[in-house]
Coordinates of C-alpha atoms and ligand atoms in Angstrom, one line a residue:
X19 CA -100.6 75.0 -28.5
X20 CA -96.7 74.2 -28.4
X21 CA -94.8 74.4 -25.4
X22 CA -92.4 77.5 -25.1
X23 CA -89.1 76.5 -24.5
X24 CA -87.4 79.6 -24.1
X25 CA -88.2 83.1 -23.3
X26 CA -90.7 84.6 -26.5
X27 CA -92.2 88.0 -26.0
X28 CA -95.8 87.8 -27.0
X29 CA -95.0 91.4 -28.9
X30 CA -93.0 88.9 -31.2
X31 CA -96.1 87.2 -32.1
X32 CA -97.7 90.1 -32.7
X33 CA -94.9 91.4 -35.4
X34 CA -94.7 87.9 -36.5
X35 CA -97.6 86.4 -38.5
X36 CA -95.9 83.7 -38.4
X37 CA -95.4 83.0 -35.0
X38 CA -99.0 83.4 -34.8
X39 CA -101.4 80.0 -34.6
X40 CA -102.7 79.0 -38.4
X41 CA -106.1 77.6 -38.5
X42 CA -105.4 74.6 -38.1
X43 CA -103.4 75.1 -35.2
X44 CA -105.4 77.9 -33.5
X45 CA -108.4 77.4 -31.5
X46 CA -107.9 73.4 -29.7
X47 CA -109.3 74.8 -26.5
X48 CA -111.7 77.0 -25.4
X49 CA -109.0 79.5 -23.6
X50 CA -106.8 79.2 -26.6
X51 CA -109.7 80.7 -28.9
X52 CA -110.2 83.5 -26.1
X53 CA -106.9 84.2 -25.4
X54 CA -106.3 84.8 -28.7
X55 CA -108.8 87.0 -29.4
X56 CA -108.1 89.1 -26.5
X57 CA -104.5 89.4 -27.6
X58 CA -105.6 90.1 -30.9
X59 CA -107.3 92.6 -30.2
X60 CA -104.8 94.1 -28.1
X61 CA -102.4 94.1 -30.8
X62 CA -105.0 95.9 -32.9
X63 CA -105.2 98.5 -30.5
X64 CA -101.8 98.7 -29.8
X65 CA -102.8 98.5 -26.2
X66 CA -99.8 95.9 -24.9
X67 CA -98.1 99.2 -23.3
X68 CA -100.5 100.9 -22.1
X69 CA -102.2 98.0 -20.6
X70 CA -103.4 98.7 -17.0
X71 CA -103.5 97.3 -13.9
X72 CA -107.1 97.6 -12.5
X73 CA -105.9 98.2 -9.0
X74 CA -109.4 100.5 -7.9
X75 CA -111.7 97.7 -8.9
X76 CA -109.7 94.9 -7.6
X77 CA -109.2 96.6 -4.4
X78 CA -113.1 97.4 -4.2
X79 CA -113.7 93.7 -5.2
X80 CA -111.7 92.3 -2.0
X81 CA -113.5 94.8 0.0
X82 CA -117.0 94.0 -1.0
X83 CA -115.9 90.3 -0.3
X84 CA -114.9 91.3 2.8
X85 CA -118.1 92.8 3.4
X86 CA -119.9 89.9 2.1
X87 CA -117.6 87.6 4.3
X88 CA -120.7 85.8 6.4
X89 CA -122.5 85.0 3.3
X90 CA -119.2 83.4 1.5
X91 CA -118.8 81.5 4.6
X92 CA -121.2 79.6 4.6
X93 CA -120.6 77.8 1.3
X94 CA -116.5 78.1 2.5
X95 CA -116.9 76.7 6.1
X96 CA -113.5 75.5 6.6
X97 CA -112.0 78.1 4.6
X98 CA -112.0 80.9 6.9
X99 CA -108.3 81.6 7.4
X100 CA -107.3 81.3 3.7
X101 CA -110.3 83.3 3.0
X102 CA -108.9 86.1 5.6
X103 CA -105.1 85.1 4.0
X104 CA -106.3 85.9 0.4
X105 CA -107.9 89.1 1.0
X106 CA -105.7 90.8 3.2
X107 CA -102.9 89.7 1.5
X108 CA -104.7 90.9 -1.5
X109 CA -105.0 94.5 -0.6
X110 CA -101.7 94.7 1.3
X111 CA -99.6 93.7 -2.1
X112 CA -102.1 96.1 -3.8
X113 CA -101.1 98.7 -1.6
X114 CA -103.9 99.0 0.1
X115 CA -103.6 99.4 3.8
X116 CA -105.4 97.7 6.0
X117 CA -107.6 99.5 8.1
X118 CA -107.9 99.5 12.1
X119 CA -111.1 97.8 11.8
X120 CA -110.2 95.2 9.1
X121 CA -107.2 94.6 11.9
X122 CA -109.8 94.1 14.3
X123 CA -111.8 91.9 12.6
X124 CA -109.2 89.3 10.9
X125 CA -107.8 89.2 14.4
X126 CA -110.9 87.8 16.3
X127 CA -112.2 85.8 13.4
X128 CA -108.5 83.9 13.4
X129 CA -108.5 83.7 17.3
X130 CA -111.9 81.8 17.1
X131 CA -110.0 79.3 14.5
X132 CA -107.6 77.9 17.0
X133 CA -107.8 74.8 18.8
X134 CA -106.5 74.5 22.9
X135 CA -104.9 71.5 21.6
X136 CA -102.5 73.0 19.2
X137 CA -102.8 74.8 15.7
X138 CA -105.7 76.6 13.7
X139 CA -109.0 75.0 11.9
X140 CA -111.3 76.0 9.0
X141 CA -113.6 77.2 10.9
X142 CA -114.2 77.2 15.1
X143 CA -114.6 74.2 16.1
X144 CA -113.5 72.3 13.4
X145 CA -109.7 70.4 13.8
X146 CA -106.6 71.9 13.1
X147 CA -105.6 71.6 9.9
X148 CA -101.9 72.1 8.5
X149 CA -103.3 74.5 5.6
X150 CA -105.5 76.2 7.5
X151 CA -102.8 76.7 9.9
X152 CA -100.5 78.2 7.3
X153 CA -103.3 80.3 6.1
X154 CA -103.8 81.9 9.6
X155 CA -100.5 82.3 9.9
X156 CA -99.9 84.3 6.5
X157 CA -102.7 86.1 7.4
X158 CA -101.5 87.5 11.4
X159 CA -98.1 87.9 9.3
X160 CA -99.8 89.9 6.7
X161 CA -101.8 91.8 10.1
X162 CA -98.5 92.4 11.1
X163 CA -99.3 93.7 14.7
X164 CA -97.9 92.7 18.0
X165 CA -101.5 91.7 18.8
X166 CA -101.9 89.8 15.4
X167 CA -98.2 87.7 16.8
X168 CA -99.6 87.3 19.9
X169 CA -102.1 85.2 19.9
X170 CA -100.6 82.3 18.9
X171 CA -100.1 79.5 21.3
X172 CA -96.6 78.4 20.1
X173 CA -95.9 75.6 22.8
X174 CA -99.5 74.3 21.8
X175 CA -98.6 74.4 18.1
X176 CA -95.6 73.5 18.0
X177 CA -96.3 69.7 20.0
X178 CA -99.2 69.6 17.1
X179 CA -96.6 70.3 14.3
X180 CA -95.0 66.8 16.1
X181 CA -98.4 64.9 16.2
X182 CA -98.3 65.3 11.9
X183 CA -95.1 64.0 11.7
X184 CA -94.7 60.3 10.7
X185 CA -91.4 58.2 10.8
X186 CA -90.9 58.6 7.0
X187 CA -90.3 62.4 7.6
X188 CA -93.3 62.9 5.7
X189 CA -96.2 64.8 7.5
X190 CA -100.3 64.5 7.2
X191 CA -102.4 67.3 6.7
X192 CA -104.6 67.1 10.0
X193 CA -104.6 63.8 13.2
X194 CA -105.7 61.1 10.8
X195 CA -105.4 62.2 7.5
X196 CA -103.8 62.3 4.3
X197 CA -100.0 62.6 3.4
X198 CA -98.6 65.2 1.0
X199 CA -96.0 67.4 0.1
X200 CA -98.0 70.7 1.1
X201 CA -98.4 69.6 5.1
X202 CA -94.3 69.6 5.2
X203 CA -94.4 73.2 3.6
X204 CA -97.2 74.3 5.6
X205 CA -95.8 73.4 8.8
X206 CA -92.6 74.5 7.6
X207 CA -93.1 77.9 6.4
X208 CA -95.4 78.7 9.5
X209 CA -92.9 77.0 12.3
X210 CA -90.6 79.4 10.2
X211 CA -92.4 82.4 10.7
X212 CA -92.6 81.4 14.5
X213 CA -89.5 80.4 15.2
X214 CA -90.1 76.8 16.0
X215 CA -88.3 74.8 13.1
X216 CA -86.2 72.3 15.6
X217 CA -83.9 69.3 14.4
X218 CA -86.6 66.9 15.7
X219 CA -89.5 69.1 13.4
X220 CA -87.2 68.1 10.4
X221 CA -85.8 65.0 10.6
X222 CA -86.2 62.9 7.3
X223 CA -88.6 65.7 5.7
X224 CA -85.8 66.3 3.0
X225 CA -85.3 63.1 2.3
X226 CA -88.5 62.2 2.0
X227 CA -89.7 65.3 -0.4
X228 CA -86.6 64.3 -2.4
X229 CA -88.8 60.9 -2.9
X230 CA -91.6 63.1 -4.4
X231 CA -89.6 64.4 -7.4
X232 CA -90.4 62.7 -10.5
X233 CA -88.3 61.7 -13.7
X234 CA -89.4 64.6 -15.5
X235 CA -88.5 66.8 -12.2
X236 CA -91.6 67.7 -11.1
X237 CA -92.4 67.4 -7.3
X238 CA -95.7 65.4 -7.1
X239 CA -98.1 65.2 -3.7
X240 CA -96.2 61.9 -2.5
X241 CA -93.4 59.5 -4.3
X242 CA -94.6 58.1 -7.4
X243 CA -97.2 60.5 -8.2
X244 CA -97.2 63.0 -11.3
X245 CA -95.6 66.4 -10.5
X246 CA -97.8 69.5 -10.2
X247 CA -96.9 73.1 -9.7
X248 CA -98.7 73.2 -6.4
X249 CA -97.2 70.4 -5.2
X250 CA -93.6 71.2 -6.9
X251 CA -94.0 75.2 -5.2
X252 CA -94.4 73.4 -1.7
X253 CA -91.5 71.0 -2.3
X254 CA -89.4 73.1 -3.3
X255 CA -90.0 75.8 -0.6
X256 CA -89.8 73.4 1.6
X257 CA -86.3 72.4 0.9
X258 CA -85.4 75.7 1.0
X259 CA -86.3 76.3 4.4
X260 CA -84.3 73.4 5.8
X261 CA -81.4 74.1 3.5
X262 CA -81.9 71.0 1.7
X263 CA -82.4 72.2 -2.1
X264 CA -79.3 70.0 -2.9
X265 CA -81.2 66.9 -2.3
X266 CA -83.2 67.7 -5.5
X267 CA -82.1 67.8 -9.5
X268 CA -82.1 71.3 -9.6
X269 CA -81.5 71.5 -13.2
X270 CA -84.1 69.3 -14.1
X271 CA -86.6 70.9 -12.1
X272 CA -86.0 73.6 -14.1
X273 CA -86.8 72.2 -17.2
X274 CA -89.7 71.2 -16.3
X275 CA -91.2 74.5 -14.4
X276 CA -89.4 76.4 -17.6
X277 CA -91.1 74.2 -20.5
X278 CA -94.5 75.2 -18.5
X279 CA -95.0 78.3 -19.9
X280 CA -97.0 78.5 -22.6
X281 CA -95.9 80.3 -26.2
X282 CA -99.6 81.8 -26.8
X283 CA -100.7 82.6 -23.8
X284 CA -97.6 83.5 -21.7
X285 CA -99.3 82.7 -18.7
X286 CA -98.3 78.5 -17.0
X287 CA -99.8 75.5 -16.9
X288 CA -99.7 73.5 -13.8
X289 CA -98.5 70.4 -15.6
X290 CA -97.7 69.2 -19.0
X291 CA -100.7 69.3 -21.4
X292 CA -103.1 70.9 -19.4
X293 CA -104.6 74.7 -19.7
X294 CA -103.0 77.8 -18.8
X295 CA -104.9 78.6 -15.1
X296 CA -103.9 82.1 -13.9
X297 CA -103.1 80.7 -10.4
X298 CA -100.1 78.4 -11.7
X299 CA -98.2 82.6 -12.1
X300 CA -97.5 81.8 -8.6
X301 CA -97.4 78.0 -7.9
X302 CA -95.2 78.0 -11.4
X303 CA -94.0 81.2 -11.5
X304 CA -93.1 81.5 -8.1
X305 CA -90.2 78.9 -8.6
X306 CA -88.1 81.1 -10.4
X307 CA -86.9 83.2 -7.6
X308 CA -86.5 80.0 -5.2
X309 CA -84.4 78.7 -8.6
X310 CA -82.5 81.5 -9.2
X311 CA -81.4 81.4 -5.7
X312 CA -80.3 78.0 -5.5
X313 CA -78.1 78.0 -8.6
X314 CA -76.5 81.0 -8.0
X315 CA -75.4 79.8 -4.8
X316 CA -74.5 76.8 -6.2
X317 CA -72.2 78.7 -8.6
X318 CA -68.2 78.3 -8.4
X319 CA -67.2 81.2 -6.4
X320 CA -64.8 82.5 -9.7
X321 CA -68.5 83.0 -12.1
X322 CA -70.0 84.8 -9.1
X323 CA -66.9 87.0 -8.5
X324 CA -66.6 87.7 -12.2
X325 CA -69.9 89.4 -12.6
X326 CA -69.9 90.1 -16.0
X327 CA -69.7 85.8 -16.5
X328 CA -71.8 84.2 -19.3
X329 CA -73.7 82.2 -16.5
X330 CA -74.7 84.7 -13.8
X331 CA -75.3 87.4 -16.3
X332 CA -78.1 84.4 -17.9
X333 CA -79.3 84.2 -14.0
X334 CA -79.7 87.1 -13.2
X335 CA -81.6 88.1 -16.6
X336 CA -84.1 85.9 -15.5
X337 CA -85.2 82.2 -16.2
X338 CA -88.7 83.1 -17.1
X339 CA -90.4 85.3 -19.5
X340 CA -91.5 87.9 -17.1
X341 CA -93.3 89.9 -19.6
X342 CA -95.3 87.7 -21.3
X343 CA -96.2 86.3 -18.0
X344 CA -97.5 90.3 -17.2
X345 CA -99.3 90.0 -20.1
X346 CA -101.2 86.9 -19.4
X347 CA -102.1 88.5 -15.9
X348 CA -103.2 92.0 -17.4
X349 CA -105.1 91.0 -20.6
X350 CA -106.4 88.0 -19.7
X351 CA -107.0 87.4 -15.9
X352 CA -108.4 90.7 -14.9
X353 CA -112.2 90.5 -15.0
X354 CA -113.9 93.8 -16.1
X355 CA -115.8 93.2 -12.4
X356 CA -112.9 93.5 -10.4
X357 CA -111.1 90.2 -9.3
X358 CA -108.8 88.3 -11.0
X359 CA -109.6 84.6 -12.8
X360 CA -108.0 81.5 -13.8
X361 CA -108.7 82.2 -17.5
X362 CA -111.0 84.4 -19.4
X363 CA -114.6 84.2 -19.3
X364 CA -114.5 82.7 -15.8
X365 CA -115.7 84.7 -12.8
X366 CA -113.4 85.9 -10.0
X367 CA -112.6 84.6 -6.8
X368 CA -110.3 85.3 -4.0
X369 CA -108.2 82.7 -4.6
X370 CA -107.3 83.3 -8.0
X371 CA -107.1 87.1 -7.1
X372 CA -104.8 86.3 -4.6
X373 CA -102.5 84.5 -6.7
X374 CA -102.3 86.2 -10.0
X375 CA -101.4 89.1 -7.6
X376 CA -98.3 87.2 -6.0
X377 CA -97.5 86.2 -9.9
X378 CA -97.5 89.7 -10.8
X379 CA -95.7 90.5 -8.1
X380 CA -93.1 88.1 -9.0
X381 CA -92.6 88.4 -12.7
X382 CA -92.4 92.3 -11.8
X383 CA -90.0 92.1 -9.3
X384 CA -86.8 90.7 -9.2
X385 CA -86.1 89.3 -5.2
X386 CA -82.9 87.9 -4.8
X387 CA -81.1 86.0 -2.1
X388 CA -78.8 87.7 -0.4
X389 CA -75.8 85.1 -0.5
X390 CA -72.9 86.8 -0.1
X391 CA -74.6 88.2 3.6
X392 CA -75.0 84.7 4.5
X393 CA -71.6 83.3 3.6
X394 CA -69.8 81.8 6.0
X395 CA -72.4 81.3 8.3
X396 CA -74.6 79.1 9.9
X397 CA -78.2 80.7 9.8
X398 CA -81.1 79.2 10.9
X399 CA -84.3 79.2 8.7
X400 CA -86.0 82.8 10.1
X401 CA -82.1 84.5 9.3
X402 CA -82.2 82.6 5.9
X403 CA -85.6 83.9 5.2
X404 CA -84.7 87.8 6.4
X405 CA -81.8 87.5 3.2
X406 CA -84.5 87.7 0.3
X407 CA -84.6 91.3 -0.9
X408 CA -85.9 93.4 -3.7
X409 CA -83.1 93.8 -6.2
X410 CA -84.9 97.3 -7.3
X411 CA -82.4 97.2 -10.0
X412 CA -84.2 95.0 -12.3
X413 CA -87.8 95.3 -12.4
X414 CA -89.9 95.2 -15.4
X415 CA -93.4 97.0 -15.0
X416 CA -95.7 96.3 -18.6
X417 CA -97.8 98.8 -19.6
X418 CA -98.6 101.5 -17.4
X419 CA -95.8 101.8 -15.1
X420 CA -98.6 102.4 -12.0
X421 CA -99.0 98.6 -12.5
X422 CA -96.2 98.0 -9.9
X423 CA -97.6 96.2 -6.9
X424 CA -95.6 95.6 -4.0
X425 CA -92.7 92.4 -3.4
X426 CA -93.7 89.4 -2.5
X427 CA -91.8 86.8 0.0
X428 CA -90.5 83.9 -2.5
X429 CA -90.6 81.4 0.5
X430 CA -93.7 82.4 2.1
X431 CA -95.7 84.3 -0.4
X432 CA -96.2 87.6 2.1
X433 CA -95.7 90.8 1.7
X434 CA -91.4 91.3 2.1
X435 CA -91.5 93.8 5.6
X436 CA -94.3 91.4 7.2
X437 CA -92.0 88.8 7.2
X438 CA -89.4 90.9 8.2
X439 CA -91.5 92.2 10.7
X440 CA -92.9 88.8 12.3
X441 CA -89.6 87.4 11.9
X442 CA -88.1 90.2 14.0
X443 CA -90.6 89.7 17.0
X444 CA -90.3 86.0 17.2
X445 CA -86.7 86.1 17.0
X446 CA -85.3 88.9 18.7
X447 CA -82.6 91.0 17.3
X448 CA -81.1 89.2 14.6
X449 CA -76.8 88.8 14.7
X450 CA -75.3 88.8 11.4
Ligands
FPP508 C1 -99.9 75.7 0.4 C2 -100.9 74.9 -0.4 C3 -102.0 74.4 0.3 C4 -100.7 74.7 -1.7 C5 -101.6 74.1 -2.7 C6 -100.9 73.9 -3.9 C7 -101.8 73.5 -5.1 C8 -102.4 74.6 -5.9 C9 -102.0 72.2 -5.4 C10 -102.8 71.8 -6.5 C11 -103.1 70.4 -6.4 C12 -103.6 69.7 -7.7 C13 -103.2 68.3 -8.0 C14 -104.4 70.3 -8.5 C15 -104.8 69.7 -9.8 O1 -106.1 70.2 -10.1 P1 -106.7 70.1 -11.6 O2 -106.5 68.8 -12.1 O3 -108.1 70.6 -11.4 O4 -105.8 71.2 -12.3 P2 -104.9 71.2 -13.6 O5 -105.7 70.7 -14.7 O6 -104.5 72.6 -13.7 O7 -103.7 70.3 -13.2
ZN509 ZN1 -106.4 78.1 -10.8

């Protein structure tokens, strides 16, 4: 189905027989004949706002998982700390808190993941990984207790952050093995969280992530390969961190991660002319906030002090379709289990559940970057990440308004106070 180029409520193809696909446009793929039935039938029933979030059943989905853990683990060996990541993370942004034993358990499950030599593997005694090392972290930051901080060895992790890091700037994702764009966010983000990001962790990583952007402006695994939104989200966080967004075409970027949206569905596609996957709400959607950011701080000081300008008022309405993204989440990516799903008629998995969660989470809220709090200064990466907060001002909730979940980090896709939180015991009081 055609690309959406701008923002188009799906309640406009509702009202708008036109706007809706013909026959012989309808029905190329399999999710565009589903989606289009479910939001038919929505529309028939008038249901787009009173849609509900099915926060009971998704919460008692992660829960039985969580239960079922030691069975899932054996087909996921060496995804143990994403699988502890998702879940929590899945309940905390549900607003679900965690119980003392669920504490208890994610704690010694990630202790057994990490290696004497330095960082955290799929599974004890399998190697450090860089993922798996940003998935334990997320996870102890989504714990959130001084035990949870604790236990990680950062002198140990922080000469194994070195050993990934090749002359190009680039880094590999364990000793030995492959190069790409998500080992310099993954170390980055977690050395963030732990307050090891040094000159000598960072040398040539901007430059080098600058080679991965494309002509189209999407960030691709390594230079010369096709841009992808999972690749393009690490990227682009990743420059973030070091303060190097300036490196990249911004404004190209944009085009590209805007033009991924899709008219019917409303929900992204991870690249050009592949399906809508619920996922991409975060490794897509989640750009927006990192975008808005970046070119409102790259504004001329006269458009931000004149608040009612043309081109802040544009940025701050948003460079996404936020509803129609809400849309694609709540009618088609909740299954009637419990879970959420990459596209109707699939089954539910943590992953997905964990990320059509953080895309809700984004297109509800609106979490800006606190520029004007960092002007003048020179912050380091864990002050830069404590200036993202939730501009309560401009959310948008569709359907029932008990669909609000909670804020989720832009850079490092946790809950808001964790970060704060983790931040705040690896870094002391913060000055400024
Ligand atoms: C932090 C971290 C580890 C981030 C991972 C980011 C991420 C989701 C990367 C995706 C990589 C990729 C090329 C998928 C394409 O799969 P596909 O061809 O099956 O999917 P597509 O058809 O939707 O492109
Ligand atoms: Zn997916």
């Amino acid at each position: 189905m055609g690309i959406l180029s701008g923002s188009r409520k799906l309640e406009e193809l509702f009202t708008n027989t036109d706007a809706l696909p013909t026959e012989s446009s309808k029905a190329q793929t399999d999710t565009e004949v589903s989606v289009y039935e479910l939001f038919k039938d929505a529309r028939d029933k008038n249901l787009i706002n009173t849609i509900k979030l099915n926060r009971g059943s998704h919460i008692k989905y992660v829960k039985d998982g969580l239960k079922g853990l030691p069975t899932y683990l054996v087909a996921l060996d060496a995804s143990k700390p994403w699988l502890c990541f998702w879940m929590l993370y899945s309940l905390d942004i549900l607003g679900d808190e965690l119980s003392q034993d669920l504490v208890k358990k994610g704690i010694s499950t990630i202790t057994k993941l990490q290696n004497p030599t330095g960082g955290f593997g799929g599974g004890p005694g399998q190697i450090s990984h860089a993922a798996a090392t940003y998935a334990a972290i997320n996870a102890l930051a989504t714990i959130g207790t001084k035990e949870a901080y604790d236990l990680i060895d950062r002198e140990t992790l922080y000469n194994w952050f070195l050993k990934l890091k090749r002359e190009d700037g680039s880094f590999v994702m364990h000793e030995g093995g492959e190069v790409d764009v998500r080992g310099a966010y993954c170390v980055l983000s977690a050395a963030t969280l732990t307050n090891l990001v040094t000159p000598e962790l960072t040398a040539g990583t901007a430059e080098w992530i600058k080679r991965c952007q494309n002509y189209d402006g999407g960030i691709g695994g390594e230079p010369g390969i096709e841009g992808h939104g999972g690749y393009t989200f690490c990227g682009l966080a990743a420059m973030e961190i070091m303060g190097k967004t300036d490196l990249l075409d911004i404004p190209l970027l944009l085009r590209w991660a805007t033009s991924l949206q899709m008219q019917l569905e409303g929900g992204f596609q991870g690249r050009p002319n592949k399906l809508v996957d619920g996922c991409y709400s975060f490794w897509v959607g989640g750009l927006f906030p990192l975008l808005e950011a970046i070119m409102t701080r790259n504004l001329p000081e006269k458009d931000v002090e004149q608040s009612n300008s043309e081109v802040s008022k544009y940025i701050a309405q948003s460079l996404f379709d936020r509803e129609a993204l809400q849309e694609y989440i709540l009618i088609a990516c909740q299954s009637p289990k419990g879970g959420l799903i990459d596209k109707p008629k699939r089954g539910a998995d943590h992953y997905h559940t964990c990320y059509c969660l953080s895309g809700l989470s984004t297109a509800q809220h609106h979490v800006i970057y606190d520029f004007e709090r960092a002007k003048g200064k020179d912050l380091d990466s864990g002050a830069r990440s404590l200036l993202w907060k939730d501009d309560v001002t401009n959310r948008i909730v569709l359907g029932d308004p008990n669909n609000l979940i909670n804020s989720t980090h832009p850079i490092h896709n946790v809950a808001l106070p964790n970060v704060r939180k983790m931040i705040e015991h690896f870094y002391g009081e913060r000055n400024f």
